[in-house]
Short mmCIF file of C-alpha atoms in Angstrom, two decimals:
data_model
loop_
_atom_site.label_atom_id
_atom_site.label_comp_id
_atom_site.label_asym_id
_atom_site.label_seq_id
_atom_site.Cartn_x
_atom_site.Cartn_y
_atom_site.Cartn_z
CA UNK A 1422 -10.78 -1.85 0.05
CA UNK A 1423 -8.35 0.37 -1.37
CA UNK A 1424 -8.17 0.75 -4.55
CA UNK A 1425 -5.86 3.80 -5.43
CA UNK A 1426 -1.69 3.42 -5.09
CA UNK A 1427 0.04 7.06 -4.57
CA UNK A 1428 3.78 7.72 -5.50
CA UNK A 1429 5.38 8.56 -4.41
CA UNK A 1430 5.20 8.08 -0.31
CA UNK A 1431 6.94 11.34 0.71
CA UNK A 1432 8.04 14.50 -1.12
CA UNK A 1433 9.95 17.35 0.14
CA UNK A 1434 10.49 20.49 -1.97
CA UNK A 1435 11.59 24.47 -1.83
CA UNK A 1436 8.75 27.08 -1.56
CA UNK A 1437 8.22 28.14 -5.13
CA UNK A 1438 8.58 24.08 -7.16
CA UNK A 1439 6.08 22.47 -8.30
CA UNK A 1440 4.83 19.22 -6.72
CA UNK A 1441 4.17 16.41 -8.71
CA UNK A 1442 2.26 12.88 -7.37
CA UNK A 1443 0.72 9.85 -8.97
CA UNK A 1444 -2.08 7.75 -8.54
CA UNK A 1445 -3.00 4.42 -10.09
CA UNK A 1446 -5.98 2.25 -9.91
CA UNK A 1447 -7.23 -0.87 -10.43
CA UNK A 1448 -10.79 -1.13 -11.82
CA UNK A 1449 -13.15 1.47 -14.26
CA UNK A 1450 -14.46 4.58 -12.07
CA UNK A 1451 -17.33 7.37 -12.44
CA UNK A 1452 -14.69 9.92 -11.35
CA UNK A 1453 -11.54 10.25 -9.74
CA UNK A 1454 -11.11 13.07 -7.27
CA UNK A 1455 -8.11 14.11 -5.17
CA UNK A 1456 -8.24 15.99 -1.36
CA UNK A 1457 -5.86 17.51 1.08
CA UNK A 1458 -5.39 16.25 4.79
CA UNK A 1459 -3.66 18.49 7.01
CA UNK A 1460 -1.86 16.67 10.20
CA UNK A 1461 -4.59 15.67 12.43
CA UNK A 1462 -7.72 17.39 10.98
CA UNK A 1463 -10.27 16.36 8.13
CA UNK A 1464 -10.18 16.37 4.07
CA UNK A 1465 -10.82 19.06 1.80
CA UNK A 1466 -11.61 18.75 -1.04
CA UNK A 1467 -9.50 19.89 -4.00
CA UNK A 1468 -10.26 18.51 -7.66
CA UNK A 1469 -12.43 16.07 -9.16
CA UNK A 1470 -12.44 14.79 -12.48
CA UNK A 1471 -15.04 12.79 -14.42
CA UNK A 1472 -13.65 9.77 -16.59
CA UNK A 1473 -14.58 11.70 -19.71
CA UNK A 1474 -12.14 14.20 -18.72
CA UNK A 1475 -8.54 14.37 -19.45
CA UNK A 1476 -7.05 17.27 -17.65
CA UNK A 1477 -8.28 19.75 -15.10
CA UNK A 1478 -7.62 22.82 -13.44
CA UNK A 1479 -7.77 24.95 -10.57
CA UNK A 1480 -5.99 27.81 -9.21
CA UNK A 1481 -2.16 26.13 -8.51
CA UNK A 1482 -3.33 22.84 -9.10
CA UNK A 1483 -3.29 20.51 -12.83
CA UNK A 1484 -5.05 17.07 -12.51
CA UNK A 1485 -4.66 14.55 -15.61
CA UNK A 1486 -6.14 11.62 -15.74
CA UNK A 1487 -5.35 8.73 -18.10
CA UNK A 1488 -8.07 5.97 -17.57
CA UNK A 1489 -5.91 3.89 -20.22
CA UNK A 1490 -3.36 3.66 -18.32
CA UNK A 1491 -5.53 3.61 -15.12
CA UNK A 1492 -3.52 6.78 -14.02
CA UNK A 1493 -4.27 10.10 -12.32
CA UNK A 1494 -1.58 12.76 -11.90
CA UNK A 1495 -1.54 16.39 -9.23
CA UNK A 1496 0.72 18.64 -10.21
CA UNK A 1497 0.82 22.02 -7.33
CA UNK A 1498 2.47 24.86 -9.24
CA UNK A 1499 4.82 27.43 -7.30
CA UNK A 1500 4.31 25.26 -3.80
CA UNK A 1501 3.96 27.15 -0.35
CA UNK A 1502 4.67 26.51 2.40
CA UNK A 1503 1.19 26.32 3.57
CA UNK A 1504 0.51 23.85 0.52
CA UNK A 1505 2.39 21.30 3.23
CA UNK A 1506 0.16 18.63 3.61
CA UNK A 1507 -1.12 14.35 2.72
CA UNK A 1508 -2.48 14.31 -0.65
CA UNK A 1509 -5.03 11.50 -1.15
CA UNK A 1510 -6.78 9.77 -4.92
CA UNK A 1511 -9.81 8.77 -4.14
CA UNK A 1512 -11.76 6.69 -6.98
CA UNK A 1513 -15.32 6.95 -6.68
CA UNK A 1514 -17.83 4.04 -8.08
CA UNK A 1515 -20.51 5.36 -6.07
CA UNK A 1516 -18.38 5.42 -2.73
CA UNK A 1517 -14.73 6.60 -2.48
CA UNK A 1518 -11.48 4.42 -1.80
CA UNK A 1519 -8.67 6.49 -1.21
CA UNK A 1520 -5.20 5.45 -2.19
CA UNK A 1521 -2.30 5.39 0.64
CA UNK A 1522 -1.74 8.95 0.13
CA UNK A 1523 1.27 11.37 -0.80
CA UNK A 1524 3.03 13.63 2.32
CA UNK A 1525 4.06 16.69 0.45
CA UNK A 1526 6.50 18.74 2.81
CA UNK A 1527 7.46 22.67 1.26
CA UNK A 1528 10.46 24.21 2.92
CA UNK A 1529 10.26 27.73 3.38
CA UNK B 25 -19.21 25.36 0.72
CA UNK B 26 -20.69 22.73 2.78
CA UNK B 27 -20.28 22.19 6.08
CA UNK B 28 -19.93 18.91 8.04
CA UNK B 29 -19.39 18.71 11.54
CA UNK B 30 -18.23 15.72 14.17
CA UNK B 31 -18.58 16.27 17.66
CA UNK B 32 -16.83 15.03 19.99
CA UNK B 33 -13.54 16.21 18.57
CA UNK B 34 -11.52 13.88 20.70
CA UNK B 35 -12.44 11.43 23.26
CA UNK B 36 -10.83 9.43 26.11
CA UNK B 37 -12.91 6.45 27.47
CA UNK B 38 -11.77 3.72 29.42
CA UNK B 39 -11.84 -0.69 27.95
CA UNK B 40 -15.67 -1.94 27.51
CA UNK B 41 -17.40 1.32 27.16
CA UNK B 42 -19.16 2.15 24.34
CA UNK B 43 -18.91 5.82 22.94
CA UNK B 44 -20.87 8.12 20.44
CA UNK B 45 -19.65 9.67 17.79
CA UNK B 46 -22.22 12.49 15.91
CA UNK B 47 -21.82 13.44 12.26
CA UNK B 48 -24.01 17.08 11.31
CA UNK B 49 -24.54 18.23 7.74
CA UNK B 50 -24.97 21.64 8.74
CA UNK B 51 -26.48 23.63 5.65
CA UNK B 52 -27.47 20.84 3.55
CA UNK B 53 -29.26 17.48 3.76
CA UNK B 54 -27.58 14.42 3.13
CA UNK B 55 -29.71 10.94 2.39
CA UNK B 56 -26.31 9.21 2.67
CA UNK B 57 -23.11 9.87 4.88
CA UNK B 58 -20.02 7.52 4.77
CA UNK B 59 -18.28 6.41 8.40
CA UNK B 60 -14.07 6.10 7.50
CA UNK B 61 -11.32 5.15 9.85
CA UNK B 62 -7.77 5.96 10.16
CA UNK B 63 -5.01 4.79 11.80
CA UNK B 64 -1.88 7.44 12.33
CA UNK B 65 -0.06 7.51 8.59
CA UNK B 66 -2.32 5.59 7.48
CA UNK B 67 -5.25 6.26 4.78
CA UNK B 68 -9.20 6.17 5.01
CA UNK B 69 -10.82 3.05 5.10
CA UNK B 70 -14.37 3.31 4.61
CA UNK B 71 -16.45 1.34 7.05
CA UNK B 72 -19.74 1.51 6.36
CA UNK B 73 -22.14 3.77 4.39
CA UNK B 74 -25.33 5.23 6.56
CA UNK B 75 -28.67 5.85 5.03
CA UNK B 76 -31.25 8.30 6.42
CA UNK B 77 -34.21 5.80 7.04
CA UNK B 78 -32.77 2.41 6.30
CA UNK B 79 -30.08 -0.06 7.62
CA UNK B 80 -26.20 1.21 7.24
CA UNK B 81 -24.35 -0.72 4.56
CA UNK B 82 -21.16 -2.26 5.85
CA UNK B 83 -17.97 -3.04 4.34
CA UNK B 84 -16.40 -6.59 4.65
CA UNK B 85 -14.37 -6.85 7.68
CA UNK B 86 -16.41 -4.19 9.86
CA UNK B 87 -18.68 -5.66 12.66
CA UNK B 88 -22.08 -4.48 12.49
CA UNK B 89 -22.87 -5.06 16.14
CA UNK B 90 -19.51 -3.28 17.20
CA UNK B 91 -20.03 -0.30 15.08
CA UNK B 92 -23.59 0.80 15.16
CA UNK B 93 -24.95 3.38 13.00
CA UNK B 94 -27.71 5.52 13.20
CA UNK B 95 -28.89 7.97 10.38
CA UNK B 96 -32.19 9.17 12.19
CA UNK B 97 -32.54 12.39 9.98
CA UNK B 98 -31.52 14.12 6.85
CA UNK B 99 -28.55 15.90 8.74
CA UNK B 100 -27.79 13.71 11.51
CA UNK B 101 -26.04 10.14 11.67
CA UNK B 102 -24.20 8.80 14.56
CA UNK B 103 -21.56 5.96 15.01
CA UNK B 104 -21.37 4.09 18.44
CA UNK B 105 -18.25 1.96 19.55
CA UNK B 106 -19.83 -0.23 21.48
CA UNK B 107 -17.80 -2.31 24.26
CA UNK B 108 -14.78 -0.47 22.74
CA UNK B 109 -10.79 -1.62 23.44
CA UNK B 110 -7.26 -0.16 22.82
CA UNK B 111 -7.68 -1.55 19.21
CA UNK B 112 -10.94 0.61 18.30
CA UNK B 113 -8.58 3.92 18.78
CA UNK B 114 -8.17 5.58 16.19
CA UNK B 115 -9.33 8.82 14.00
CA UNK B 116 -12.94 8.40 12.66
CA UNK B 117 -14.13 10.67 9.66
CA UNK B 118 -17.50 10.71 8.39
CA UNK B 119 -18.05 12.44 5.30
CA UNK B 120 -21.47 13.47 2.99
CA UNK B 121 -21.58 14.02 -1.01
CA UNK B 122 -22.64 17.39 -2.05
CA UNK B 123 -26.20 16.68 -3.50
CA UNK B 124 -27.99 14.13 -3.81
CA UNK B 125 -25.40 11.65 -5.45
CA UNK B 126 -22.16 9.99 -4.22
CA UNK B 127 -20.36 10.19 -7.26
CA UNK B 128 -20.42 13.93 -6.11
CA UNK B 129 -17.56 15.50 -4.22
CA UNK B 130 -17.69 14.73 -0.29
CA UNK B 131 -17.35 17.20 1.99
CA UNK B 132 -15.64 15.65 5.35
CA UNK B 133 -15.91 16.13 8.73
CA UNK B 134 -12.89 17.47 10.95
CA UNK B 135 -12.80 13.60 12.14
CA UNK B 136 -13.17 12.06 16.01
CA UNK B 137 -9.83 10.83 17.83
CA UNK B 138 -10.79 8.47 19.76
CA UNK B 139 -8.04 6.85 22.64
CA UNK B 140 -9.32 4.12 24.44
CA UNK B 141 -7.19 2.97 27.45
#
C-alpha cells in the first residue's frame, strides 16, 4: 500500500531556484529514501536517510527528515533544467512504498 | 553503481497471451528483487517480493496465479503475465537492494511497458 503523501503534485520553477517538496507518512520506518523518475524510464536513486538522522546531504540536494512529525523534506538547490523530473519518498520497513510522487518541471 | 537490467524494454502482445518479463542484477547478486507496477502518472505499487530459492511473497490484491514469479538464481528473476488483457498494461519495474538487506538503497531496473491489445 502506499504509505508516503508528496506535496505538492506539480512544481514548475526558473533554472537557477531551488525546489522544495514534502513527504509525509503514516507509520515508524527503518529509513526513508527519496529517487528520481525521468518520463518513461526507471528510478535512480538519490538520498536515503536512516530514522536516526535529521538532515542529509548531497551535491544540490538537502533531505530533512522529522520522524515527529512523520515528515521528510527535498530541497534541489540552483535547479537545472536537466534536474526536470518525478520525485518519489519511499519509506522502507524492509520493502519500499513510494508516495504519489512530486513532477518538478525547470524552465530554462 | 549497480546495475539492474529488464529485458524486454517494451512489449506488444495480443488478449490471453501470457508474456515474460526478465529482471538481471548484472554485477552483484541479489537474494531478493521486488516486482512494482505503474500506471501512466501514477506511482509504484509493489506487487510482490521474489526470493532466490523460495516462493515470491505477494502483496494483497495481486494474483499469484496471474503474476508468476520466478527467482531461479542469485541474478535472475522473471515475472510472467499469464493469460494477460488490456488491463495488465502497464510499466513494470523490478528493482534489487544493494547488499544483502532491503532496508538498503534499491537500484531499479529501466522498467517493461507492456501494451496488451
Amino acid at each position: 500500500s502506499q504509505q508516503g503523501e508528496e506535496d505538492p503534485q506539480a512544481l514548475s520553477i526558473q533554472e537557477g531556484e531551488n525546489a522544495t517538496m514534502n513527504c509525509s507518512y503514516k507509520t515508524s520506518i527503518n529509513n526513508l529514501q527519496w529517487y528520481r523518475q525521468n518520463s518513461g524510464r526507471g528510478l535512480v536513486h538519490l538520498i536515503l536517510i536512516r530514522s536516526n538522522e535529521r538532515e542529509k546531504h548531497s551535491g544540490r540536494l538537502r533531505v530533512t527528515l522529522d520522524t515527529s512529525k512523520k515528515s521528510s523534506s527535498l530541497l534541489i538547490t540552483a535547479s537545472r533544467a536537466a534536474d526536470t523530473a518525478s520525485y518519489f519518498c519511499a519509506t522502507n520497513d524492509y520493502k519500499l512504498s513510494f508516495g504519489a510522487g512530486t513532477t518538478v518541471t525547470v524552465r530554462a | 553503481g549497480a546495475v539492474v537490467s529488464q529485458h524486454p524494454s517494451w512489449v506488444i502482445c495480443k488478449s490471453g497471451t501470457s508474456v515474460k518479463i526478465e529482471c538481471r542484477s548484472l554485477d552483484f547478486q541479489a537474494t531478493t528483487m521486488f516486482w512494482y507496477r505503474q500506471f501512466p502518472k501514477q506511482s509504484l505499487m509493489l506487487m510482490a517480493t521474489s526470493n532466490e530459492g523460495s516462493k515470491a511473497t505477494y502483496e494483497q490484491g495481486v494474483e499469484k496465479d496471474k503474476f508468476l514469479i520466478n527467482h531461479a538464481s542469485l541474478t535472475l528473476s522473471t515475472l510472467t503475465v499469464t493469460s494477460a488483457h488490456p488491463e495488465d498494461s502497464s510499466f513494470y519495474i523490478c528493482s534489487a537492494p544493494r547488499g544483502s538487506s532491503s532496508y538498503n538503497e534499491q537500484f531499479f531496473g529501466p522498467g517493461t511497458r507492456l501494451t496488451v491489445l
